[in-house]
Tab-separated table of C-alpha atoms in Angstrom:
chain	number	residue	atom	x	y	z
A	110	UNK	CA	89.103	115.634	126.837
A	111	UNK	CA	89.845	114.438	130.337
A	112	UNK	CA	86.403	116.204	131.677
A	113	UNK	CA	84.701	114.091	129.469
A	114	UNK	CA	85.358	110.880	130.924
A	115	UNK	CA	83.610	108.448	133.274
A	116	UNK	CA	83.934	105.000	134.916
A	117	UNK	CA	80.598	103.994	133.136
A	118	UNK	CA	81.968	104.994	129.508
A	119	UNK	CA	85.372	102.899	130.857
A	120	UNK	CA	83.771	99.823	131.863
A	121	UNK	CA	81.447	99.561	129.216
A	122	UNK	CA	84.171	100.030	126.953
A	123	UNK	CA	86.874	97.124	128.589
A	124	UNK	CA	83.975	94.774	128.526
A	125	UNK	CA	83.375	95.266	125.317
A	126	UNK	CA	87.433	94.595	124.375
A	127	UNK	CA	86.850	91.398	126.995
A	128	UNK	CA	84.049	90.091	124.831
A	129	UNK	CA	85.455	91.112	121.642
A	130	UNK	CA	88.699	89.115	122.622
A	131	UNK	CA	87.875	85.909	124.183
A	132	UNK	CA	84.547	85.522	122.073
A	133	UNK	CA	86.668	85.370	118.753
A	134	UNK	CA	90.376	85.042	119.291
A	135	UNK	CA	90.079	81.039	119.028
A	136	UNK	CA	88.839	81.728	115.285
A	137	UNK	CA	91.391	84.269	114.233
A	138	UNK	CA	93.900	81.649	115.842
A	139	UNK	CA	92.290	79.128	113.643
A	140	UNK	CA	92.132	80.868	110.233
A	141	UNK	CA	95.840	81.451	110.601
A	142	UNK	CA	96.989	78.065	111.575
A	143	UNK	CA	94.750	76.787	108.529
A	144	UNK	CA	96.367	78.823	105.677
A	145	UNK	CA	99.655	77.485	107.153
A	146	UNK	CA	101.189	79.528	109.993
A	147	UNK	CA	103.338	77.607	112.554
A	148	UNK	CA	102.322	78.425	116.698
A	149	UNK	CA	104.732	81.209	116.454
A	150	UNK	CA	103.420	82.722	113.654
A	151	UNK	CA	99.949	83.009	114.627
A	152	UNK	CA	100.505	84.322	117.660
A	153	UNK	CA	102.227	86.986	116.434
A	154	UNK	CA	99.475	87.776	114.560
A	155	UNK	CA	97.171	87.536	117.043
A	156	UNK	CA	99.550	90.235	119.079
A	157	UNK	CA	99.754	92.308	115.867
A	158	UNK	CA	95.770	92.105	114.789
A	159	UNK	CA	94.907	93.218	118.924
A	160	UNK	CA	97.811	96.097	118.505
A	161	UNK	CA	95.973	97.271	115.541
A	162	UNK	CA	92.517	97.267	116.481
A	163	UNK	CA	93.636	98.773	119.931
A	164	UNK	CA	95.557	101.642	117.986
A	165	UNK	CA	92.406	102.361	115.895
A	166	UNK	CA	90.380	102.531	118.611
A	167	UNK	CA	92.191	104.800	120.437
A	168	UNK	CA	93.302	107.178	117.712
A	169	UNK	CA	89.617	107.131	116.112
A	170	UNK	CA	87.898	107.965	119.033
A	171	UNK	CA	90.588	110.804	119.733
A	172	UNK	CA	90.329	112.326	116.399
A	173	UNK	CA	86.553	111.698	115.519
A	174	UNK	CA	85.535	112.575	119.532
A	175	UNK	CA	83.339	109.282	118.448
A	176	UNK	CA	82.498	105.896	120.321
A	177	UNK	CA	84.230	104.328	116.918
A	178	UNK	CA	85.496	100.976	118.198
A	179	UNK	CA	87.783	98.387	115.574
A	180	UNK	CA	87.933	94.679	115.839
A	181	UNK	CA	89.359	91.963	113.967
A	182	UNK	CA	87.889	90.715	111.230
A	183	UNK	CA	86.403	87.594	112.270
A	184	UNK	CA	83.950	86.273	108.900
A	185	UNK	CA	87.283	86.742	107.101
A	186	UNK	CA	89.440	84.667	109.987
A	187	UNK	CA	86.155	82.186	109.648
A	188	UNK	CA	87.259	82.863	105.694
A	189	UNK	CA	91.086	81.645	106.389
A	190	UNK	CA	89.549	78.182	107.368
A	191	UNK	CA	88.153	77.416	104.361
A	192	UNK	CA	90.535	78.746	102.099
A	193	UNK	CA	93.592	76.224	103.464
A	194	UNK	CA	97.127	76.725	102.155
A	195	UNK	CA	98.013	78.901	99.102
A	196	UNK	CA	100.771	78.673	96.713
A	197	UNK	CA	103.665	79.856	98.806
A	198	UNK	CA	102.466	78.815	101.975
A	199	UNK	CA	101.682	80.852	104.960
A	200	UNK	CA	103.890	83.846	103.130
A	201	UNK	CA	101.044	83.828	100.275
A	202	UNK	CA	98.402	84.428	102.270
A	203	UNK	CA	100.575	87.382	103.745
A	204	UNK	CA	100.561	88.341	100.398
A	205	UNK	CA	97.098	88.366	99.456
A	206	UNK	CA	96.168	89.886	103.849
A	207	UNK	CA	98.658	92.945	102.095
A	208	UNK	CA	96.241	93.455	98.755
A	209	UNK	CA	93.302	93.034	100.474
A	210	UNK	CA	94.268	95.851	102.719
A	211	UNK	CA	95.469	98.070	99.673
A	212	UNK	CA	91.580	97.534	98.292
A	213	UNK	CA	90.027	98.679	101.631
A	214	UNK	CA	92.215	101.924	101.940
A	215	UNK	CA	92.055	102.436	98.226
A	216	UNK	CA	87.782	102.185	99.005
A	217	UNK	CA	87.760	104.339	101.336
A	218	UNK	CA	89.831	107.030	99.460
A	219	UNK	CA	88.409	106.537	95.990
A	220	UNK	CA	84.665	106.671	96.072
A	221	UNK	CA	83.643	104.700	93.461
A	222	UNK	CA	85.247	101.656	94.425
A	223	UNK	CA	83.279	101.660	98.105
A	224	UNK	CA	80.088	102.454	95.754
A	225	UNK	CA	80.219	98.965	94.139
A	226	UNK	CA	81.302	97.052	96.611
A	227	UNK	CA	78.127	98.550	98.336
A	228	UNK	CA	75.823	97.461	95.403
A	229	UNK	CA	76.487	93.852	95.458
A	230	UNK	CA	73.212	92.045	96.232
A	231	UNK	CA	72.989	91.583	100.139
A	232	UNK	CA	71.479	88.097	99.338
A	233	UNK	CA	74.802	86.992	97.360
A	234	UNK	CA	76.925	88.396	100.264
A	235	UNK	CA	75.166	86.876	102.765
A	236	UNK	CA	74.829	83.555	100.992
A	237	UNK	CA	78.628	82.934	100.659
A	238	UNK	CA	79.339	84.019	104.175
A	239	UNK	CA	77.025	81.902	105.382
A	240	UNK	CA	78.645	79.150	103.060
A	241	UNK	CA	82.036	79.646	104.898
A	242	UNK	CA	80.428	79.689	108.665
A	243	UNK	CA	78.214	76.880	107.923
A	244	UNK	CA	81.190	73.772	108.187
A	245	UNK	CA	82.536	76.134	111.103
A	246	UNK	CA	79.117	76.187	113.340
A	247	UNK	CA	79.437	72.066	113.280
A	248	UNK	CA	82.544	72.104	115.241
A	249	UNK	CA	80.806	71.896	118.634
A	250	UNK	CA	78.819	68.842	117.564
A	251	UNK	CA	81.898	67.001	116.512
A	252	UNK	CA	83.113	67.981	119.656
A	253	UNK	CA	80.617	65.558	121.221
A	254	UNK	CA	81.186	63.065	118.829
A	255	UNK	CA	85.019	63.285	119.714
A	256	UNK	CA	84.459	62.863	123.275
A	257	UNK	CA	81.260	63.782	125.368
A	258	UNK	CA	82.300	64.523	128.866
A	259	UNK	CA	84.848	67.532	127.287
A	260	UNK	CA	82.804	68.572	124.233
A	261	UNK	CA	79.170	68.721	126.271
A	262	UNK	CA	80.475	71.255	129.332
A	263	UNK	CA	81.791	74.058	126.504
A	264	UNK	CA	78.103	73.532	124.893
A	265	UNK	CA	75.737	73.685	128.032
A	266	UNK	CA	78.055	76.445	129.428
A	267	UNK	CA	76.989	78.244	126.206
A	268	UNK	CA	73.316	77.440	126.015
A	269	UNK	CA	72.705	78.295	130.174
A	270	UNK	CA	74.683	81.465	129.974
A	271	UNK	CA	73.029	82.477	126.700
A	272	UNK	CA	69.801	82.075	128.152
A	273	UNK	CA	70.433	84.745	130.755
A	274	UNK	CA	72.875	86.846	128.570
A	275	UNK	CA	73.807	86.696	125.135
A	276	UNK	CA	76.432	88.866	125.236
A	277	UNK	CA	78.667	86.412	127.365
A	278	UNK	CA	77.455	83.112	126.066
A	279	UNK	CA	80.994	83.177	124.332
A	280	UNK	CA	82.871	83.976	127.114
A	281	UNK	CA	81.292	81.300	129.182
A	282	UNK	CA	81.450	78.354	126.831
A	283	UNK	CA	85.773	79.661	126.906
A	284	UNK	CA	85.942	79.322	130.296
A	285	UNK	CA	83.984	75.774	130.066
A	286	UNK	CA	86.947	75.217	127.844
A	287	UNK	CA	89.679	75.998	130.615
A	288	UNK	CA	87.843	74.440	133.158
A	289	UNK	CA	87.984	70.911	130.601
A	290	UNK	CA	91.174	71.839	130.125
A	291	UNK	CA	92.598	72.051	133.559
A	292	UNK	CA	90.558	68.909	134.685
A	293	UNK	CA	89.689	66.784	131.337
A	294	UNK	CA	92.872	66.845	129.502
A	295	UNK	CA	96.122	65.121	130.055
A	296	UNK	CA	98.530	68.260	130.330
A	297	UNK	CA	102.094	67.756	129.274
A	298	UNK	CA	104.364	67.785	131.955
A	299	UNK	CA	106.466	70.757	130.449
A	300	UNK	CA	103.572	72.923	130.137
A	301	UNK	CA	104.400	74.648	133.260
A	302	UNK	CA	107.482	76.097	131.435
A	303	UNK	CA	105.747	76.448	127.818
A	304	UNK	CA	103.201	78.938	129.475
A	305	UNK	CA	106.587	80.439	131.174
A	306	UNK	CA	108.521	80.700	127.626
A	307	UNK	CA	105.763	81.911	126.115
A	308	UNK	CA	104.943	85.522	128.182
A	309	UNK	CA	106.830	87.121	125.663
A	310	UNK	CA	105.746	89.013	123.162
A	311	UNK	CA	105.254	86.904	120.188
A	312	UNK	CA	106.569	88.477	116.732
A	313	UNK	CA	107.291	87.283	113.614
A	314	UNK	CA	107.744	89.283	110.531
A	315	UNK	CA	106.757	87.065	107.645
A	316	UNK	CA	108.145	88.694	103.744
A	317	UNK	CA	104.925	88.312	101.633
A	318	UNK	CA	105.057	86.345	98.552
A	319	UNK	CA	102.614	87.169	95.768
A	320	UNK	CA	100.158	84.628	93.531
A	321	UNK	CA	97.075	85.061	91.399
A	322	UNK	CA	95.517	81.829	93.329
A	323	UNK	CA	96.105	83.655	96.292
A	324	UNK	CA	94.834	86.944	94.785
A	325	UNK	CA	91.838	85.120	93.962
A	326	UNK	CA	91.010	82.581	96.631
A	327	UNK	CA	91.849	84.727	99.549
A	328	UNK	CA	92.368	88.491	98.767
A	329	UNK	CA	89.362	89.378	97.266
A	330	UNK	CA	86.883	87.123	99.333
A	331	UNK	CA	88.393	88.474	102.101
A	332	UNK	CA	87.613	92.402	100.862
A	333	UNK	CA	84.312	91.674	100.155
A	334	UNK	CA	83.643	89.857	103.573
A	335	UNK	CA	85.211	92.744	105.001
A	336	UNK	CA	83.321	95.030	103.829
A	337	UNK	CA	80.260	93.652	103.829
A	338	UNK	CA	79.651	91.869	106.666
A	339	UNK	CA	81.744	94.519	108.817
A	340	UNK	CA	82.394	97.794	108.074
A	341	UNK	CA	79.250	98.451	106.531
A	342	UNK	CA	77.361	97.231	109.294
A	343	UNK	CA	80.293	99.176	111.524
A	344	UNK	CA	78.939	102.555	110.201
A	345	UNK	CA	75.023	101.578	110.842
A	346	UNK	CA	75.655	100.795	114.258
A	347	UNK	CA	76.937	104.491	114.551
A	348	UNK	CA	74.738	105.792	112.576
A	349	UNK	CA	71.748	103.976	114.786
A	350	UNK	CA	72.980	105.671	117.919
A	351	UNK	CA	72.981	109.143	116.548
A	352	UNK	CA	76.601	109.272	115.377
A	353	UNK	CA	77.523	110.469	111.370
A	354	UNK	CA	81.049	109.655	110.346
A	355	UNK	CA	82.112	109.686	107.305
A	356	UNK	CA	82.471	106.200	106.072
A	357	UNK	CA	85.914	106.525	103.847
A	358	UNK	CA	87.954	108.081	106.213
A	359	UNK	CA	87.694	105.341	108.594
A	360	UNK	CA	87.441	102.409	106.033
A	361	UNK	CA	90.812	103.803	105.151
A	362	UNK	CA	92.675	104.230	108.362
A	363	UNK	CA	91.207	100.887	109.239
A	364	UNK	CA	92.955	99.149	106.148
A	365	UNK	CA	96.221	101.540	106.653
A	366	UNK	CA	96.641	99.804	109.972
A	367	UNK	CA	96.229	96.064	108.890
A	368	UNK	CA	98.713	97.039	106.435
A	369	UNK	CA	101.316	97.149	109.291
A	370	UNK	CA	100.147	94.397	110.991
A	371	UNK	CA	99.869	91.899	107.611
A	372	UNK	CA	103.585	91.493	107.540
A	373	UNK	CA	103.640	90.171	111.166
A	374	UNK	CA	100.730	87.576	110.686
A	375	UNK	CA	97.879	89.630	110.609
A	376	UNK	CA	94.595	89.338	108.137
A	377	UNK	CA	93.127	92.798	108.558
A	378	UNK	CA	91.286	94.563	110.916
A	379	UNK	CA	87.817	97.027	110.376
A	380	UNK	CA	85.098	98.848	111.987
A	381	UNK	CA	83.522	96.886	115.035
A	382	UNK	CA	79.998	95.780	114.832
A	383	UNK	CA	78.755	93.680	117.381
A	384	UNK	CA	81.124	95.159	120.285
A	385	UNK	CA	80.565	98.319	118.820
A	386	UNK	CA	77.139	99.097	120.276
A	387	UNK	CA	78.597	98.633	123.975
A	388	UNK	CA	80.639	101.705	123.286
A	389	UNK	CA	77.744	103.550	121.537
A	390	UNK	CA	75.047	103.104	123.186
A	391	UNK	CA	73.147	104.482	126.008
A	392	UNK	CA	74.893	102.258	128.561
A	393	UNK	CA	78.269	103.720	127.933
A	394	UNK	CA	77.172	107.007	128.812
A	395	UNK	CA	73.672	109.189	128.783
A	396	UNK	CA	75.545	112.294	127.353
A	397	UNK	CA	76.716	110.935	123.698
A	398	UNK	CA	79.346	113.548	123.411
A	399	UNK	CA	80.746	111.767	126.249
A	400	UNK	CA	80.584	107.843	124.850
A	401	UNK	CA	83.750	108.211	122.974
A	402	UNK	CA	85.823	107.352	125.980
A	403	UNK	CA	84.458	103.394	126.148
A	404	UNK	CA	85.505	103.030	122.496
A	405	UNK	CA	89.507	104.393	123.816
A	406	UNK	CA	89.216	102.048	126.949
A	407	UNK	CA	87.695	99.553	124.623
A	408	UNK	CA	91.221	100.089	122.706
A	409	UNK	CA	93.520	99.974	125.450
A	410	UNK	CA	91.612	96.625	126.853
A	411	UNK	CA	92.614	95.494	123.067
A	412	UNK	CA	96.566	96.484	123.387
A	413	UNK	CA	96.645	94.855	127.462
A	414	UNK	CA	94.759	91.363	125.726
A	415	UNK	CA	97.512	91.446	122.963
A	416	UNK	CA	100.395	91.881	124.876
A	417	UNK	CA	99.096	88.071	125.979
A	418	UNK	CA	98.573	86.262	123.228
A	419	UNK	CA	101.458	84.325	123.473
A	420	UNK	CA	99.944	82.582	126.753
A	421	UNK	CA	96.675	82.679	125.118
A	422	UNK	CA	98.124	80.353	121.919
A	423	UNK	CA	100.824	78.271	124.557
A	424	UNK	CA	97.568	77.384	126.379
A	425	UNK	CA	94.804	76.557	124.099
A	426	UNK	CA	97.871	74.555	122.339
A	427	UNK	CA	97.447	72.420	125.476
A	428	UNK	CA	94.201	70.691	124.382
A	429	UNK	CA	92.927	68.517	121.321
A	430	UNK	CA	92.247	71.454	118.575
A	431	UNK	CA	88.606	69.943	118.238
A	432	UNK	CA	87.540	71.608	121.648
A	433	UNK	CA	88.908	74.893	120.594
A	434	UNK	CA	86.753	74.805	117.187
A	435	UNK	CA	83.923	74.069	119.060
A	436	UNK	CA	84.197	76.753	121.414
A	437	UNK	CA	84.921	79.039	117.873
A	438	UNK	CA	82.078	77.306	115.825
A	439	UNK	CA	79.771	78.273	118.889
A	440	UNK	CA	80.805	82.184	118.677
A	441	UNK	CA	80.145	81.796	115.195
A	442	UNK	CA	76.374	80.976	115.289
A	443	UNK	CA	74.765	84.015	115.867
A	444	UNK	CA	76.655	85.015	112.588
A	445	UNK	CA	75.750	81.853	110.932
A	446	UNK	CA	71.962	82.473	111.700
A	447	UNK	CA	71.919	86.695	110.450
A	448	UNK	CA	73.766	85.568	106.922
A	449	UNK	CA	71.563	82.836	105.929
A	450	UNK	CA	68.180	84.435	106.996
A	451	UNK	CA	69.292	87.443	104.853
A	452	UNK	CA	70.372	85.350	102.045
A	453	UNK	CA	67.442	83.587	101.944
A	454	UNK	CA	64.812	86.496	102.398
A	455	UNK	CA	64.027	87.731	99.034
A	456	UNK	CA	62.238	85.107	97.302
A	457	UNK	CA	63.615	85.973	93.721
A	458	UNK	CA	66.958	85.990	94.772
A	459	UNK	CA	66.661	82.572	96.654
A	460	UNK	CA	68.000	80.258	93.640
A	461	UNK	CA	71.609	82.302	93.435
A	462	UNK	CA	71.652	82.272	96.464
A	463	UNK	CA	71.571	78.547	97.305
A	464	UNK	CA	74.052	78.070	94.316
A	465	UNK	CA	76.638	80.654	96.176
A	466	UNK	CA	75.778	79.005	99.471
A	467	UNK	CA	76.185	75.382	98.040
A	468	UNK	CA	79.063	76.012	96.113
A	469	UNK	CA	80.813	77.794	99.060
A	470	UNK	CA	80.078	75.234	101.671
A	471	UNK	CA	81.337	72.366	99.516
A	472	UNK	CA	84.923	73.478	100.383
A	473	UNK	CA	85.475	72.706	96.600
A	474	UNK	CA	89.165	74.481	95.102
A	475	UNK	CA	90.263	74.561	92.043
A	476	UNK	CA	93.757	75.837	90.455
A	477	UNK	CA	93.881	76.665	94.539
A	478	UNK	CA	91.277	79.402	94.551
A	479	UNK	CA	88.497	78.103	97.579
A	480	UNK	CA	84.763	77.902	96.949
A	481	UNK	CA	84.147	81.033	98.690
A	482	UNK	CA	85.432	82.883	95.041
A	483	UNK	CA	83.694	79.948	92.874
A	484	UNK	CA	80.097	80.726	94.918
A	485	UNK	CA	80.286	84.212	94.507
A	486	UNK	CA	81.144	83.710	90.394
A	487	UNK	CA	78.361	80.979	90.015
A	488	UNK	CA	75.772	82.845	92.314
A	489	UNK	CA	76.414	86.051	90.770
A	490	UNK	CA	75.824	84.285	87.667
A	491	UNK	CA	72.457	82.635	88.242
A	492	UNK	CA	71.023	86.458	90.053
A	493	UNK	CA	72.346	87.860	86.820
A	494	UNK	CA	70.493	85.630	84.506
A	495	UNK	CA	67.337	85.399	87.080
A	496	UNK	CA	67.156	89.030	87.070
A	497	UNK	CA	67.257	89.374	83.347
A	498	UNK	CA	64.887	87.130	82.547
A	499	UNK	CA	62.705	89.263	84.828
A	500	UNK	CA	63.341	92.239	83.099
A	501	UNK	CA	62.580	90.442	80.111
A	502	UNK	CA	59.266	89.218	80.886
């Protein structure tokens, strides 16, 4: 194993854990906080979500001799916005992070299960995901509206670096957002010794209460978003770049692992999409036999980031929660963009899907279940009856 690696397969894979991190951690951070965690709390699971996806990386790519690469899941942390507080709090949504996880394993193991989730129309999927990231891409224009001189620097930093480089758009827009920090904001005069407090590791184990609400408004959205809109497109990206794992396998140890890290704050963790093609691709290494050892350095870049994410939550703590959306809103664009062109391709699917967009967006709840659940019922609904009446005719 040792002869096989390189410092190209190693950098390409600790860039891609760099990206991964800073390019998403401010939604995961986000979700949490929204359905209820306290500071503490969600940087624990921040620590516990990077342990994971670290773990799986490393072990994966071991086992498999495969550039397979994990990440959080960051539509479903984009999910945990929308969703707000369940019926028994922050400990609920643990709840429904631990049955959403116990549906992805039990996917991966029992066949059928993965088959259906694979057959729900790609325009309905797309259409609700969109529905959730749509409120969440506005962030950096409210930003503005909240104060120009420290919303505009975290947008042009994101629109000039984007221009030359997609891939660290992100990245630059977060350091626009230290830099407004450090010389925008009014620091607190004990943040010296938050920062201090705060290097170590943050845990918190959180006993999971159980609701149908819950069940409903977050658990099962959160599969399907999952599934859909990661590990799916997890196992193309492999499959792209010449590699042919078996799909259940990994969809299971994936889910295994967030099992362990629910209880401590974390929503689940799956096969890496975006960050994924660093570590298989060409760039990691010409020999593809040889790639696998970006997606372990990818891993151990993941396990380093975590062991900091109680500085990382102390410090974006430090500055009006707007500027941190809008730094999260702006990685969440690109995604934004991809769901809503797909949802809207198909012509005869476009009706359901502007019902499962419309519904979703509206941020409507009822009995506590979120719109994401109430779009996907009403837009599976109208494709239903749209594609009956088809058959019909």
């Amino acid at each position: 194993m040792l002869k096989d690696f390189s410092f190209q397969a190693s950098f390409m894979g600790l860039l891609a854990a760099f990206v991964g991190f800073t390019s998403s951690f401010a939604i995961v951070l986000q979700g949490l906080t929204a359905v209820g965690a306290t500071e503490l709390q969600a940087a624990s699971g921040l620590f516990a979500l990077s342990m994971a996806m670290g773990i799986a990386g490393i072990l994966l790519s071991v086992i498999y001799r495969m550039p397979i690469s994990a990440a959080w899941s960051t539509p479903g942390a984009a999910l945990l916005v929308t969703s707000g507080v369940v019926e028994g709090g922050f400990a609920g949504a643990v709840g429904a992070f631990l049955i959403c996880n116990i549906m992805i394993v039990i996917a991966g193991l029992w066949k059928p299960l993965g088959v259906a989730v694979s057959k729900i129309p790609s325009s309905i999927a797309n259409a609700m995901l969109a529905g959730v990231l749509v409120n969440l891409c506005l962030a950096p224009v409210k930003a503005i509206a909240f104060d120009p001189a420290l919303g505009l620097p975290i947008l042009i930093a994101w629109i000039v670096v984007g221009r030359f480089n997609k891939l660290f758009a992100v990245p630059a827009a977060f350091l626009a957002f230290i830099l407004v920090l450090i010389f925008g904001v009014d620091i607190p005069e004990d943040a010296t010794s938050q920062l201090a407090a705060s290097i170590a590791i943050p845990t918190e184990f959180v006993w999971p209460e159980f609701s149908v609400s819950a069940l409903i408004g977050i658990a099962l959205p959160l599969f399907l978003v999952t599934m859909a809109s990661q590990n799916i497109p997890g196992v193309a990206v492999l499959k792209v770049n010449g590699f042919e794992p078996k799909p259940g396998p990994l969809f299971a140890w994936t889910g295994g692992l967030s099992l362990i890290s629910a209880p401590f704050g974390g929503h689940g963790i799956n096969l890496a999409a975006i960050t994924a093609a660093l570590c298989a691709g060409l760039d990691a290494n010409k020999d593809p036999a040889k790639r696998y050892w970006a997606a372990i350095m990818s891993g151990v870049g993941y396990v380093v980031f975590g062991l900091f994410a109680g500085v990382v939550t102390t410090l974006v703590g430090l500055a009006p929660s707007i500027l941190l959306h809008a730094v999260a809103g702006l990685a969440l664009i690109g995604a934004f963009s991809t769901s809503a062109m797909a949802a809207f391709k198909e012509a005869g699917d476009r009706e359901a899907a502007a019902v499962t967009f419309l519904f979703t967006a509206s941020g409507i709840s009822f009995w506590g279940i979120s719109g994401a659940f109430w779009g996907l019922i009403a837009g599976g609904l109208v494709y239903l009856f749209t594609h009956r009446e088809k058959k019909e005719v």
